[in-house]
Amino acid sequence: MSEEGKKVRVWCDGCFDMVHFGHANALRKAKALGDILVVGVHTDADITKHKGPPVFTEEERYKMIRGIKWVDEVIEGSPYVPTLETLDKYKCNFCVHGNDMTMTADGVDTYHHLKEAQRYKEITRTAGISTTDLVGRMLLMTRNHFRQGNEEYSIEKEGSPRMCQDHSARSPWTGCSEFLPTTQKIIQFSDGKAPKPSDKIIYVAGAFDLFHVGHLDFLEKAKEKGDYLIVGLHTDPVVNEYKGSNYPIMNLHERVLSVLACKHVNEVVIGAPYAVTKDLMEHFNVSVVCHGQTPIAPGEGQIDPYAVPKMMDRFFLLDSGNSMTTDKIVNRIIKHRLEYEQRNLKKEKKELEAYEDLEKFKLTQKSGYNLQGECIRIQTRIL
């Protein structure tokens, strides 16, 4: 719309802990329902009260949401239970949320005020990913195409790896199902714009596992070196080769979408070669190759993977000013293992109870059986 006053402002809020492509996809869908997307992010205190301790601090979460390409405004410390006053304060027409149930510590639907006022719209959540699942993966730290016990496995031996490893999760909303990547999903996340002939092209490469604030700050610094940023993502076996243990936590397809959602990124090379070759630089017309402060593991034959751009005097080591790494995130989880295990179990228990009540309510409605007192109790819970 041409006039600012007539633009549809969409409200979307959440914890946005360990921001992943599921969050990004929800924000993409929310933005598609209007013109301006306003995102409220809850405080650490509110999240701890209602769900359990977050993995990332509120400042880290605010920054991550600002880094998603579909977000126009971020409201820091938004209320855990949004009201009509919340929407009116930020001049939003309606609220958008996924079709998974979110509840307060008391088991009440977080959005019941907005649903009753018909200022609520629902979108389908992205299957196969959730913060609960990612925490579960780190607690388990098992990937069936890497190490299990003392035995080594390979992609070739195991076939296509499962997209999720926390199979103990049973929630109908945030329990894990297999994420199935499609070309359509990649197209939806990509801006589809090719570089202009005059653009200075920057190339960076890495794992970008559990996309986090350290990655975000690095990519912002890299983008400042030119006009068009291309990110090369290494395959799972390659990442496992130089990272070891059971990395990556997220597989290649998941990492592609997480990186594409970043507002600083223009294009992604899926399964990029570990060594930056002359052919690669010529193919993408790369002017600058950047790397962060993390150690650079030698490639096959102990060769420096950045030897070519260094020889061409096109290599830059960047200091993003942010020391966050994927290892540090995993260590946070492991350090507070019991807290996060209890958080996951508590959240799952509430979701299962609400889901069972919802299904029971649907059955009574369908059959027409009069259970007035029971229906009131269930409706109170789900609304």
mmCIF file with all atom_site columns, N, CA and C in Angstrom, residues 10 19 50 77 90 96 147 152-153 162 164 180-181 184-185 201 227 230 275 293 305-306 308 330 351 368 371 373:
data_model
loop_
_atom_site.group_PDB
_atom_site.id
_atom_site.type_symbol
_atom_site.label_atom_id
_atom_site.label_alt_id
_atom_site.label_comp_id
_atom_site.label_asym_id
_atom_site.label_entity_id
_atom_site.label_seq_id
_atom_site.pdbx_PDB_ins_code
_atom_site.Cartn_x
_atom_site.Cartn_y
_atom_site.Cartn_z
_atom_site.occupancy
_atom_site.B_iso_or_equiv
_atom_site.pdbx_formal_charge
_atom_site.auth_seq_id
_atom_site.auth_comp_id
_atom_site.auth_asym_id
_atom_site.auth_atom_id
_atom_site.pdbx_PDB_model_num
ATOM 1  N N  . VAL A 1 10  ? 1.362   -6.370  11.236 1.00 0.00 ? 10  VAL A N  1
ATOM 2  C CA . VAL A 1 10  ? 1.158   -7.706  11.788 1.00 0.00 ? 10  VAL A CA 1
ATOM 3  C C  . VAL A 1 10  ? 2.005   -7.883  13.045 1.00 0.00 ? 10  VAL A C  1
ATOM 4  N N  . VAL A 1 19  ? 17.156  -19.339 17.747 1.00 0.00 ? 19  VAL A N  1
ATOM 5  C CA . VAL A 1 19  ? 16.420  -19.042 16.515 1.00 0.00 ? 19  VAL A CA 1
ATOM 6  C C  . VAL A 1 19  ? 16.835  -20.000 15.398 1.00 0.00 ? 19  VAL A C  1
ATOM 7  N N  . HIS A 1 50  ? 7.415   -19.179 32.725 1.00 0.00 ? 50  HIS A N  1
ATOM 8  C CA . HIS A 1 50  ? 6.377   -19.931 32.013 1.00 0.00 ? 50  HIS A CA 1
ATOM 9  C C  . HIS A 1 50  ? 6.865   -21.214 31.338 1.00 0.00 ? 50  HIS A C  1
ATOM 10 N N  . GLY A 1 77  ? 11.225  -7.117  25.251 1.00 0.00 ? 77  GLY A N  1
ATOM 11 C CA . GLY A 1 77  ? 10.500  -7.323  26.506 1.00 0.00 ? 77  GLY A CA 1
ATOM 12 C C  . GLY A 1 77  ? 8.997   -7.261  26.357 1.00 0.00 ? 77  GLY A C  1
ATOM 13 N N  . TYR A 1 90  ? 1.096   -0.852  19.557 1.00 0.00 ? 90  TYR A N  1
ATOM 14 C CA . TYR A 1 90  ? 2.044   -0.905  18.439 1.00 0.00 ? 90  TYR A CA 1
ATOM 15 C C  . TYR A 1 90  ? 1.342   -0.839  17.079 1.00 0.00 ? 90  TYR A C  1
ATOM 16 N N  . VAL A 1 96  ? -0.343  -13.036 14.720 1.00 0.00 ? 96  VAL A N  1
ATOM 17 C CA . VAL A 1 96  ? -0.175  -14.288 13.994 1.00 0.00 ? 96  VAL A CA 1
ATOM 18 C C  . VAL A 1 96  ? 0.664   -15.245 14.835 1.00 0.00 ? 96  VAL A C  1
ATOM 19 N N  . ARG A 1 147 ? 28.925  -40.791 15.062 1.00 0.00 ? 147 ARG A N  1
ATOM 20 C CA . ARG A 1 147 ? 29.357  -41.740 16.073 1.00 0.00 ? 147 ARG A CA 1
ATOM 21 C C  . ARG A 1 147 ? 28.214  -42.191 16.968 1.00 0.00 ? 147 ARG A C  1
ATOM 22 N N  . GLU A 1 152 ? 31.869  -46.263 14.283 1.00 0.00 ? 152 GLU A N  1
ATOM 23 C CA . GLU A 1 152 ? 31.766  -45.166 13.328 1.00 0.00 ? 152 GLU A CA 1
ATOM 24 C C  . GLU A 1 152 ? 30.774  -45.523 12.228 1.00 0.00 ? 152 GLU A C  1
ATOM 25 N N  . TYR A 1 153 ? 30.020  -44.535 11.802 1.00 0.00 ? 153 TYR A N  1
ATOM 26 C CA . TYR A 1 153 ? 29.066  -44.729 10.710 1.00 0.00 ? 153 TYR A CA 1
ATOM 27 C C  . TYR A 1 153 ? 29.332  -43.669 9.647  1.00 0.00 ? 153 TYR A C  1
ATOM 28 N N  . ARG A 1 162 ? 18.645  -39.127 9.370  1.00 0.00 ? 162 ARG A N  1
ATOM 29 C CA . ARG A 1 162 ? 17.411  -38.560 9.930  1.00 0.00 ? 162 ARG A CA 1
ATOM 30 C C  . ARG A 1 162 ? 17.628  -37.079 10.203 1.00 0.00 ? 162 ARG A C  1
ATOM 31 N N  . CYS A 1 164 ? 16.206  -35.441 12.569 1.00 0.00 ? 164 CYS A N  1
ATOM 32 C CA . CYS A 1 164 ? 16.013  -35.155 13.984 1.00 0.00 ? 164 CYS A CA 1
ATOM 33 C C  . CYS A 1 164 ? 16.415  -36.353 14.800 1.00 0.00 ? 164 CYS A C  1
ATOM 34 N N  . LEU A 1 180 ? 11.502  -32.541 5.833  1.00 0.00 ? 180 LEU A N  1
ATOM 35 C CA . LEU A 1 180 ? 11.689  -32.923 4.440  1.00 0.00 ? 180 LEU A CA 1
ATOM 36 C C  . LEU A 1 180 ? 11.916  -31.680 3.589  1.00 0.00 ? 180 LEU A C  1
ATOM 37 N N  . PRO A 1 181 ? 13.157  -31.439 3.179  1.00 0.00 ? 181 PRO A N  1
ATOM 38 C CA . PRO A 1 181 ? 13.470  -30.234 2.399  1.00 0.00 ? 181 PRO A CA 1
ATOM 39 C C  . PRO A 1 181 ? 12.937  -30.334 0.977  1.00 0.00 ? 181 PRO A C  1
ATOM 40 N N  . GLN A 1 184 ? 10.953  -25.853 -3.285 1.00 0.00 ? 184 GLN A N  1
ATOM 41 C CA . GLN A 1 184 ? 10.004  -24.767 -3.039 1.00 0.00 ? 184 GLN A CA 1
ATOM 42 C C  . GLN A 1 184 ? 10.346  -24.023 -1.764 1.00 0.00 ? 184 GLN A C  1
ATOM 43 N N  . LYS A 1 185 ? 10.734  -24.765 -0.700 1.00 0.00 ? 185 LYS A N  1
ATOM 44 C CA . LYS A 1 185 ? 11.080  -24.128 0.561  1.00 0.00 ? 185 LYS A CA 1
ATOM 45 C C  . LYS A 1 185 ? 12.303  -23.237 0.400  1.00 0.00 ? 185 LYS A C  1
ATOM 46 N N  . ILE A 1 201 ? 31.470  -8.831  -4.944 1.00 0.00 ? 201 ILE A N  1
ATOM 47 C CA . ILE A 1 201 ? 30.967  -10.068 -4.344 1.00 0.00 ? 201 ILE A CA 1
ATOM 48 C C  . ILE A 1 201 ? 31.917  -10.601 -3.277 1.00 0.00 ? 201 ILE A C  1
ATOM 49 N N  . ASP A 1 227 ? 29.074  -5.799  -1.764 1.00 0.00 ? 227 ASP A N  1
ATOM 50 C CA . ASP A 1 227 ? 27.651  -5.566  -2.036 1.00 0.00 ? 227 ASP A CA 1
ATOM 51 C C  . ASP A 1 227 ? 26.797  -6.827  -1.993 1.00 0.00 ? 227 ASP A C  1
ATOM 52 N N  . ILE A 1 230 ? 27.835  -14.179 -0.589 1.00 0.00 ? 230 ILE A N  1
ATOM 53 C CA . ILE A 1 230 ? 27.566  -15.587 -0.863 1.00 0.00 ? 230 ILE A CA 1
ATOM 54 C C  . ILE A 1 230 ? 28.167  -16.415 0.274  1.00 0.00 ? 230 ILE A C  1
ATOM 55 N N  . ALA A 1 275 ? 37.991  -26.420 0.110  1.00 0.00 ? 275 ALA A N  1
ATOM 56 C CA . ALA A 1 275 ? 39.025  -25.504 -0.373 1.00 0.00 ? 275 ALA A CA 1
ATOM 57 C C  . ALA A 1 275 ? 38.421  -24.490 -1.340 1.00 0.00 ? 275 ALA A C  1
ATOM 58 N N  . GLN A 1 293 ? 37.600  -15.536 13.256 1.00 0.00 ? 293 GLN A N  1
ATOM 59 C CA . GLN A 1 293 ? 38.743  -15.767 14.134 1.00 0.00 ? 293 GLN A CA 1
ATOM 60 C C  . GLN A 1 293 ? 38.907  -17.219 14.580 1.00 0.00 ? 293 GLN A C  1
ATOM 61 N N  . PRO A 1 305 ? 43.086  -24.369 2.973  1.00 0.00 ? 305 PRO A N  1
ATOM 62 C CA . PRO A 1 305 ? 41.930  -24.232 2.075  1.00 0.00 ? 305 PRO A CA 1
ATOM 63 C C  . PRO A 1 305 ? 41.763  -22.824 1.501  1.00 0.00 ? 305 PRO A C  1
ATOM 64 N N  . TYR A 1 306 ? 42.485  -21.862 2.075  1.00 0.00 ? 306 TYR A N  1
ATOM 65 C CA . TYR A 1 306 ? 42.381  -20.476 1.594  1.00 0.00 ? 306 TYR A CA 1
ATOM 66 C C  . TYR A 1 306 ? 43.657  -20.024 0.880  1.00 0.00 ? 306 TYR A C  1
ATOM 67 N N  . VAL A 1 308 ? 44.502  -20.152 -2.283 1.00 0.00 ? 308 VAL A N  1
ATOM 68 C CA . VAL A 1 308 ? 44.270  -19.436 -3.545 1.00 0.00 ? 308 VAL A CA 1
ATOM 69 C C  . VAL A 1 308 ? 43.867  -17.979 -3.313 1.00 0.00 ? 308 VAL A C  1
ATOM 70 N N  . VAL A 1 330 ? 26.587  -25.564 22.941 1.00 0.00 ? 330 VAL A N  1
ATOM 71 C CA . VAL A 1 330 ? 26.472  -26.945 23.420 1.00 0.00 ? 330 VAL A CA 1
ATOM 72 C C  . VAL A 1 330 ? 26.915  -27.022 24.882 1.00 0.00 ? 330 VAL A C  1
ATOM 73 N N  . GLU A 1 351 ? 1.745   -29.796 26.978 1.00 0.00 ? 351 GLU A N  1
ATOM 74 C CA . GLU A 1 351 ? 1.222   -29.879 25.624 1.00 0.00 ? 351 GLU A CA 1
ATOM 75 C C  . GLU A 1 351 ? 0.384   -31.144 25.419 1.00 0.00 ? 351 GLU A C  1
ATOM 76 N N  . GLY A 1 368 ? -22.301 -34.558 19.906 1.00 0.00 ? 368 GLY A N  1
ATOM 77 C CA . GLY A 1 368 ? -23.446 -33.832 20.449 1.00 0.00 ? 368 GLY A CA 1
ATOM 78 C C  . GLY A 1 368 ? -23.784 -34.248 21.860 1.00 0.00 ? 368 GLY A C  1
ATOM 79 N N  . LEU A 1 371 ? -22.004 -32.672 27.830 1.00 0.00 ? 371 LEU A N  1
ATOM 80 C CA . LEU A 1 371 ? -21.149 -32.717 29.018 1.00 0.00 ? 371 LEU A CA 1
ATOM 81 C C  . LEU A 1 371 ? -20.787 -31.270 29.362 1.00 0.00 ? 371 LEU A C  1
ATOM 82 N N  . GLY A 1 373 ? -20.501 -29.352 32.022 1.00 0.00 ? 373 GLY A N  1
ATOM 83 C CA . GLY A 1 373 ? -19.458 -29.006 32.995 1.00 0.00 ? 373 GLY A CA 1
ATOM 84 C C  . GLY A 1 373 ? -18.074 -29.334 32.488 1.00 0.00 ? 373 GLY A C  1
#
